[in-house]
Short mmCIF file of C-alpha atoms and ligand atoms in Angstrom, two decimals:
data_model
loop_
_atom_site.label_atom_id
_atom_site.label_comp_id
_atom_site.label_asym_id
_atom_site.label_seq_id
_atom_site.Cartn_x
_atom_site.Cartn_y
_atom_site.Cartn_z
CA MET A 17 25.43 10.13 0.28
CA PRO A 18 23.00 9.76 -2.61
CA ALA A 19 19.74 11.71 -2.48
CA VAL A 20 16.85 10.20 -4.41
CA LEU A 21 13.61 11.88 -5.48
CA GLY A 22 10.66 9.50 -5.81
CA PHE A 23 7.36 9.88 -7.67
CA GLU A 24 4.32 7.76 -6.74
CA GLY A 25 0.90 7.87 -8.41
CA SER A 26 -0.33 4.34 -9.07
CA ALA A 27 -3.81 4.90 -7.60
CA ASN A 28 -5.69 7.86 -6.08
CA LYS A 29 -2.73 9.31 -4.14
CA ILE A 30 0.05 11.28 -5.72
CA GLY A 31 3.25 11.86 -3.79
CA VAL A 32 6.75 13.20 -4.29
CA GLY A 33 9.37 12.25 -1.70
CA VAL A 34 13.04 12.88 -1.09
CA VAL A 35 15.21 10.38 0.79
CA ARG A 36 18.88 10.67 1.59
CA ASP A 37 20.68 7.84 3.36
CA GLY A 38 17.83 6.58 5.48
CA LYS A 39 16.35 10.01 6.18
CA VAL A 40 13.02 11.15 4.75
CA LEU A 41 13.66 14.81 3.89
CA ALA A 42 10.26 15.50 2.32
CA ASN A 43 7.11 13.53 1.56
CA PRO A 44 4.19 15.73 0.42
CA ARG A 45 1.07 13.98 -0.92
CA ARG A 46 -2.40 14.73 -2.28
CA THR A 47 -5.41 12.41 -2.48
CA TYR A 48 -8.07 12.40 -5.18
CA VAL A 49 -11.29 12.12 -3.17
CA THR A 50 -14.56 11.29 -4.95
CA PRO A 51 -18.14 11.81 -3.64
CA PRO A 52 -19.75 9.14 -1.39
CA GLY A 53 -21.03 6.14 -3.33
CA THR A 54 -18.44 6.53 -6.08
CA GLY A 55 -14.97 5.20 -6.73
CA PHE A 56 -12.10 6.81 -8.63
CA LEU A 57 -11.86 6.26 -12.37
CA PRO A 58 -8.44 6.04 -14.08
CA GLY A 59 -8.91 9.01 -16.43
CA ASP A 60 -10.19 11.40 -13.74
CA THR A 61 -7.47 10.27 -11.34
CA ALA A 62 -4.75 10.91 -13.95
CA ARG A 63 -6.22 14.38 -14.55
CA HIS A 64 -6.02 15.09 -10.81
CA HIS A 65 -2.39 13.93 -10.66
CA ARG A 66 -1.38 16.01 -13.69
CA ALA A 67 -2.93 19.10 -12.10
CA VAL A 68 -0.95 18.88 -8.84
CA ILE A 69 2.31 17.05 -9.60
CA LEU A 70 4.47 20.10 -10.38
CA ASP A 71 3.33 21.89 -7.21
CA LEU A 72 4.19 18.75 -5.24
CA LEU A 73 7.63 18.55 -6.85
CA GLN A 74 8.32 22.16 -5.84
CA GLU A 75 6.99 21.50 -2.35
CA ALA A 76 9.20 18.41 -1.96
CA LEU A 77 12.33 20.29 -3.03
CA THR A 78 11.61 23.27 -0.77
CA GLU A 79 10.83 21.05 2.22
CA SER A 80 13.98 18.97 1.70
CA GLY A 81 16.16 22.05 1.44
CA LEU A 82 17.78 20.54 -1.65
CA THR A 83 18.06 21.82 -5.20
CA SER A 84 17.98 19.79 -8.39
CA GLN A 85 21.79 19.64 -8.31
CA ASP A 86 21.69 17.77 -4.99
CA ILE A 87 19.47 14.99 -6.37
CA ASP A 88 21.38 11.94 -7.61
CA CYS A 89 18.59 9.82 -9.02
CA ILE A 90 14.92 10.03 -10.02
CA ALA A 91 12.77 7.07 -8.97
CA TYR A 92 9.21 6.48 -10.13
CA THR A 93 6.54 3.80 -9.80
CA LYS A 94 6.69 1.50 -12.79
CA GLY A 95 3.74 -0.59 -11.55
CA PRO A 96 1.54 -2.29 -10.57
CA GLY A 97 -1.40 0.09 -10.56
CA MET A 98 -3.95 1.85 -12.74
CA GLY A 99 -2.67 2.59 -16.24
CA ALA A 100 -3.60 6.23 -16.72
CA PRO A 101 -2.40 7.50 -13.30
CA LEU A 102 0.85 5.51 -13.66
CA VAL A 103 1.51 7.08 -17.08
CA SER A 104 0.73 10.62 -15.88
CA VAL A 105 3.46 10.31 -13.24
CA ALA A 106 6.01 8.37 -15.31
CA VAL A 107 5.95 11.07 -17.99
CA VAL A 108 6.90 13.70 -15.42
CA ALA A 109 9.62 11.52 -13.85
CA ARG A 110 11.13 10.82 -17.25
CA THR A 111 11.04 14.51 -18.21
CA VAL A 112 12.60 15.66 -14.94
CA ALA A 113 15.36 13.04 -15.28
CA GLN A 114 16.22 14.36 -18.73
CA LEU A 115 15.97 18.05 -17.80
CA TRP A 116 18.22 17.57 -14.77
CA ASN A 117 20.38 14.95 -16.46
CA LYS A 118 19.90 12.33 -13.72
CA PRO A 119 19.63 8.56 -13.91
CA LEU A 120 16.14 7.05 -13.72
CA VAL A 121 15.05 4.00 -11.70
CA GLY A 122 11.66 2.32 -12.19
CA VAL A 123 10.39 0.89 -8.89
CA ASN A 124 7.95 -1.92 -8.14
CA HIS A 125 5.26 -0.28 -5.98
CA CYS A 126 4.95 -3.26 -3.61
CA ILE A 127 8.69 -3.26 -2.99
CA GLY A 128 8.46 0.46 -2.26
CA HIS A 129 6.05 -0.35 0.58
CA ILE A 130 8.31 -3.09 1.95
CA GLU A 131 11.49 -0.98 1.89
CA MET A 132 9.71 1.98 3.50
CA GLY A 133 8.36 -0.29 6.24
CA ARG A 134 11.83 -1.72 6.89
CA LEU A 135 13.37 1.75 6.99
CA ILE A 136 10.82 3.32 9.34
CA THR A 137 10.39 0.41 11.77
CA GLY A 138 13.90 -1.06 11.71
CA ALA A 139 12.48 -4.58 11.23
CA THR A 140 15.33 -6.65 9.82
CA SER A 141 13.77 -9.65 8.13
CA PRO A 142 10.04 -9.61 8.75
CA THR A 143 7.20 -11.60 7.27
CA VAL A 144 5.28 -8.85 5.47
CA LEU A 145 1.53 -8.41 5.29
CA TYR A 146 0.91 -5.98 2.42
CA VAL A 147 -2.71 -4.80 2.46
CA SER A 148 -4.13 -1.96 0.40
CA GLY A 149 -6.85 -0.99 -2.05
CA GLY A 150 -5.14 -2.82 -4.87
CA ASN A 151 -3.03 -5.49 -3.20
CA THR A 152 -3.23 -8.25 -0.60
CA GLN A 153 -0.10 -10.36 -0.19
CA VAL A 154 1.87 -12.17 2.50
CA ILE A 155 5.52 -11.86 1.57
CA ALA A 156 8.84 -13.11 2.94
CA TYR A 157 12.36 -12.46 1.69
CA SER A 158 14.52 -15.37 0.58
CA GLU A 159 17.44 -15.69 -1.85
CA HIS A 160 17.18 -12.25 -3.47
CA ARG A 161 13.42 -12.23 -4.00
CA TYR A 162 10.43 -11.03 -2.02
CA ARG A 163 8.48 -14.27 -2.28
CA ILE A 164 4.70 -14.32 -2.18
CA PHE A 165 3.45 -16.91 0.32
CA GLY A 166 -0.21 -16.07 0.05
CA GLU A 167 -2.41 -13.55 -1.69
CA THR A 168 -5.97 -12.71 -2.64
CA ILE A 169 -7.35 -14.77 -5.47
CA ASP A 170 -9.80 -12.02 -6.48
CA ILE A 171 -10.11 -8.48 -5.07
CA ALA A 172 -7.81 -6.76 -2.57
CA VAL A 173 -8.96 -6.38 1.04
CA GLY A 174 -8.92 -2.59 0.68
CA ASN A 175 -11.03 -2.84 -2.45
CA CYS A 176 -13.55 -4.92 -0.49
CA LEU A 177 -13.68 -2.23 2.23
CA ASP A 178 -13.86 0.64 -0.30
CA ARG A 179 -16.72 -0.96 -2.22
CA PHE A 180 -18.59 -1.78 0.99
CA ALA A 181 -18.26 1.92 1.87
CA ARG A 182 -19.82 2.80 -1.47
CA VAL A 183 -22.79 0.47 -0.81
CA LEU A 184 -23.41 2.27 2.50
CA LYS A 185 -22.58 5.72 1.02
CA ILE A 186 -19.83 6.20 3.61
CA SER A 187 -17.63 9.23 2.89
CA ASN A 188 -14.36 8.80 0.97
CA ASP A 189 -12.81 11.67 2.93
CA PRO A 190 -10.11 11.21 4.16
CA SER A 191 -10.54 7.58 3.07
CA PRO A 192 -13.39 5.06 3.15
CA GLY A 193 -11.31 2.67 5.27
CA TYR A 194 -10.69 5.28 7.95
CA ASN A 195 -14.40 6.03 8.22
CA ILE A 196 -15.29 2.32 8.39
CA GLU A 197 -12.73 1.94 11.19
CA GLN A 198 -14.37 4.74 13.21
CA MET A 199 -17.89 3.36 12.67
CA ALA A 200 -16.71 -0.17 13.56
CA LYS A 201 -15.78 1.06 17.03
CA ARG A 202 -19.50 1.64 17.67
CA GLY A 203 -20.57 -1.76 16.31
CA LYS A 204 -22.17 -4.06 18.88
CA LYS A 205 -23.32 -7.13 17.00
CA LEU A 206 -21.17 -9.55 15.00
CA VAL A 207 -23.04 -10.48 11.82
CA GLU A 208 -21.77 -13.77 10.45
CA LEU A 209 -20.08 -13.28 7.07
CA PRO A 210 -18.38 -15.77 4.75
CA TYR A 211 -14.84 -16.58 5.96
CA THR A 212 -12.80 -17.53 2.91
CA VAL A 213 -9.27 -18.78 3.46
CA LYS A 214 -8.04 -21.25 0.88
CA GLY A 215 -4.70 -22.64 1.98
CA MET A 216 -2.42 -19.61 2.03
CA ASP A 217 -4.76 -17.54 -0.12
CA VAL A 218 -7.83 -15.46 0.66
CA SER A 219 -10.89 -14.37 -1.27
CA PHE A 220 -12.98 -11.26 -0.61
CA SER A 221 -15.42 -10.98 -3.50
CA GLY A 222 -17.95 -13.37 -1.95
CA ILE A 223 -17.97 -11.40 1.29
CA LEU A 224 -18.69 -8.24 -0.68
CA SER A 225 -21.55 -9.88 -2.59
CA PHE A 226 -22.97 -11.18 0.68
CA ILE A 227 -22.85 -7.71 2.24
CA GLU A 228 -24.41 -6.11 -0.84
CA ASP A 229 -27.25 -8.61 -0.75
CA VAL A 230 -28.12 -10.29 2.57
CA ALA A 231 -26.61 -7.79 4.97
CA HIS A 232 -28.09 -4.87 3.12
CA ARG A 233 -31.54 -6.43 3.60
CA MET A 234 -30.80 -6.91 7.32
CA LEU A 235 -30.18 -3.17 7.50
CA ALA A 236 -33.55 -2.47 5.94
CA THR A 237 -35.34 -4.65 8.51
CA GLY A 238 -33.36 -3.17 11.40
CA GLU A 239 -31.71 -6.49 12.32
CA CYS A 240 -28.35 -4.75 12.37
CA THR A 241 -26.90 -1.25 12.06
CA PRO A 242 -24.34 0.10 9.57
CA GLU A 243 -21.90 0.21 12.52
CA ASP A 244 -22.49 -3.52 13.19
CA LEU A 245 -21.69 -4.26 9.56
CA CYS A 246 -18.48 -2.20 9.64
CA PHE A 247 -17.44 -4.03 12.81
CA SER A 248 -18.34 -7.47 11.40
CA LEU A 249 -16.59 -6.86 8.10
CA GLN A 250 -13.37 -5.70 9.78
CA GLU A 251 -13.33 -8.57 12.28
CA THR A 252 -13.89 -11.16 9.55
CA VAL A 253 -11.47 -9.97 6.87
CA PHE A 254 -8.75 -9.08 9.38
CA ALA A 255 -9.02 -12.53 11.01
CA MET A 256 -8.46 -14.09 7.59
CA LEU A 257 -5.34 -11.95 7.07
CA VAL A 258 -3.96 -12.75 10.52
CA GLU A 259 -4.48 -16.46 9.87
CA ILE A 260 -2.45 -16.59 6.65
CA THR A 261 0.27 -14.30 8.07
CA GLU A 262 0.65 -16.56 11.07
CA ARG A 263 0.94 -19.62 8.86
CA ALA A 264 3.69 -17.94 6.79
CA MET A 265 5.53 -16.94 9.99
CA ALA A 266 5.37 -20.52 11.25
CA HIS A 267 6.70 -21.78 7.94
CA CYS A 268 9.58 -19.29 7.88
CA GLY A 269 10.33 -19.48 11.61
CA SER A 270 9.89 -15.71 11.57
CA GLN A 271 10.10 -13.62 14.75
CA GLU A 272 8.92 -10.40 13.09
CA ALA A 273 5.81 -9.32 11.22
CA LEU A 274 5.50 -6.04 9.34
CA ILE A 275 2.25 -4.54 8.05
CA VAL A 276 2.50 -2.23 5.05
CA GLY A 277 -0.01 -0.68 2.64
CA GLY A 278 -2.92 1.67 3.22
CA VAL A 279 -5.02 -0.82 5.23
CA GLY A 280 -1.96 -1.26 7.48
CA CYS A 281 -2.71 1.93 9.41
CA ASN A 282 -5.98 0.41 10.68
CA VAL A 283 -5.45 0.21 14.43
CA ARG A 284 -7.82 -2.75 14.86
CA LEU A 285 -5.80 -4.77 12.33
CA GLN A 286 -2.61 -3.80 14.16
CA GLU A 287 -4.20 -4.94 17.46
CA MET A 288 -5.22 -8.32 16.06
CA MET A 289 -1.78 -8.83 14.52
CA THR A 290 -0.13 -7.84 17.82
CA THR A 291 -2.16 -10.47 19.69
CA MET A 292 -1.14 -13.15 17.19
CA CYS A 293 2.53 -12.09 17.36
CA GLN A 294 2.58 -12.02 21.17
CA GLU A 295 1.21 -15.56 21.31
CA ARG A 296 4.13 -16.67 19.13
CA GLY A 297 6.77 -14.61 20.95
CA ALA A 298 7.19 -12.46 17.85
CA LEU A 299 7.17 -8.70 17.31
CA LEU A 300 4.76 -6.65 15.21
CA PHE A 301 6.00 -3.64 13.26
CA ALA A 302 3.72 -1.09 11.64
CA THR A 303 3.84 2.52 10.52
CA ASP A 304 1.34 5.35 10.58
CA GLU A 305 -0.58 6.85 7.65
CA ARG A 306 2.36 9.04 6.49
CA PHE A 307 4.35 5.99 5.48
CA CYS A 308 1.94 3.08 5.00
CA ILE A 309 -0.46 4.91 2.68
CA ASP A 310 1.04 5.34 -0.82
CA ASN A 311 3.67 8.09 -0.78
CA GLY A 312 6.64 9.41 -2.72
CA ALA A 313 9.26 8.66 -0.06
CA MET A 314 8.64 4.91 -0.30
CA ILE A 315 9.50 5.01 -3.99
CA ALA A 316 12.52 7.20 -3.23
CA GLN A 317 13.68 4.72 -0.56
CA ALA A 318 13.35 1.62 -2.78
CA GLY A 319 14.96 3.69 -5.55
CA TRP A 320 17.81 4.59 -3.19
CA GLU A 321 18.49 0.90 -2.49
CA MET A 322 18.31 0.06 -6.19
CA PHE A 323 20.46 3.03 -7.23
CA ARG A 324 23.18 2.07 -4.75
CA ALA A 325 23.06 -1.53 -6.01
CA GLY A 326 23.64 -0.28 -9.55
CA HIS A 327 20.13 -0.47 -11.00
CA ARG A 328 19.34 2.01 -13.80
CA THR A 329 16.27 2.15 -16.03
CA PRO A 330 17.15 3.22 -19.58
CA LEU A 331 14.76 5.69 -21.19
CA SER A 332 13.81 3.04 -23.73
CA ASP A 333 12.50 0.88 -20.87
CA SER A 334 10.97 3.68 -18.78
CA GLY A 335 7.34 2.78 -19.38
CA VAL A 336 4.77 1.52 -16.90
CA THR A 337 3.06 -1.81 -16.39
CA GLN A 338 -0.30 -2.40 -14.70
CA ARG A 339 0.74 -5.92 -13.73
CA TYR A 340 4.10 -6.21 -12.02
CA ARG A 341 4.42 -8.91 -9.39
CA THR A 342 6.49 -8.42 -6.25
CA ASP A 343 8.56 -11.54 -6.98
CA GLU A 344 9.58 -10.41 -10.49
CA VAL A 345 12.26 -8.09 -9.10
CA GLU A 346 15.70 -9.44 -8.26
CA VAL A 347 16.51 -7.91 -4.88
CA THR A 348 20.25 -7.39 -5.43
CA TRP A 349 20.56 -4.93 -2.52
CA ARG A 350 19.97 -7.54 0.21
CA ASP A 351 22.14 -10.46 1.32
MG1 LIG B 4 0.04 0.73 -2.32
#
């Protein structure tokens, strides 16, 4: 019954999780929140993570009821993500592994999301929509790889939402996306925005430019409200995501869809995906903010699968990488 401790810190959340045989024993997390109108910079974010990571480690151990002796493997996020935050966490993971004399496993962040989603929802072989501040991908498993069927060709959907929030000075607490979601509920008018699906891929940067320019002027003249813009932006970008997910499901003959990543806890996105799935006789699986927003347990869970399948990351290879595609990893733990 291996127990795995996982460290995650590829963006503005830092988490330490403990997983033992399909059970999440602990999953504490902190978020680096910046003032309205600003984003998080790599250096400041790394400083935040360094300041809280040892407290989180202690918290995770206490909550799990385990001691260092009970931990069989240390998992950490190798990438993708922001360089400085990734390094700040990898250094601690590597140090703990050496102090406790435990094997180390470097985990692909995207695969952490997928394995967590599979664990929590029980979806067996879903088409995955992975949507967050840094990533937008439609993924399906085949022949020992998580294959990317479609993705953003520029910025991630969450990045589009976050930067829109900055334009409107919407609070980053608890997250810009959450606040946009609440404001969108009060939107009444659908403002037409660019809809950019290119085959299986999507593009969000043009929508953001449009909002920054045209829509912002409409606000000034009173033609629409900030709530209308939140509503319009969500409806447009989510429709694009539903479209490419549906096409991948049709291609794969898939009866299950799973949403993972921070944007995945948006209830409106879940609703739109549910409608699409129902029309196809398929099932939608999603998790709440504890598991779909970046967390330590997802890295522990992917690490648990990898550890059991014999993966080990030697110290000499225990660095980080900002670019690490989902389909680079050989998924030896699945049939
Ligand atoms: Mg993520």
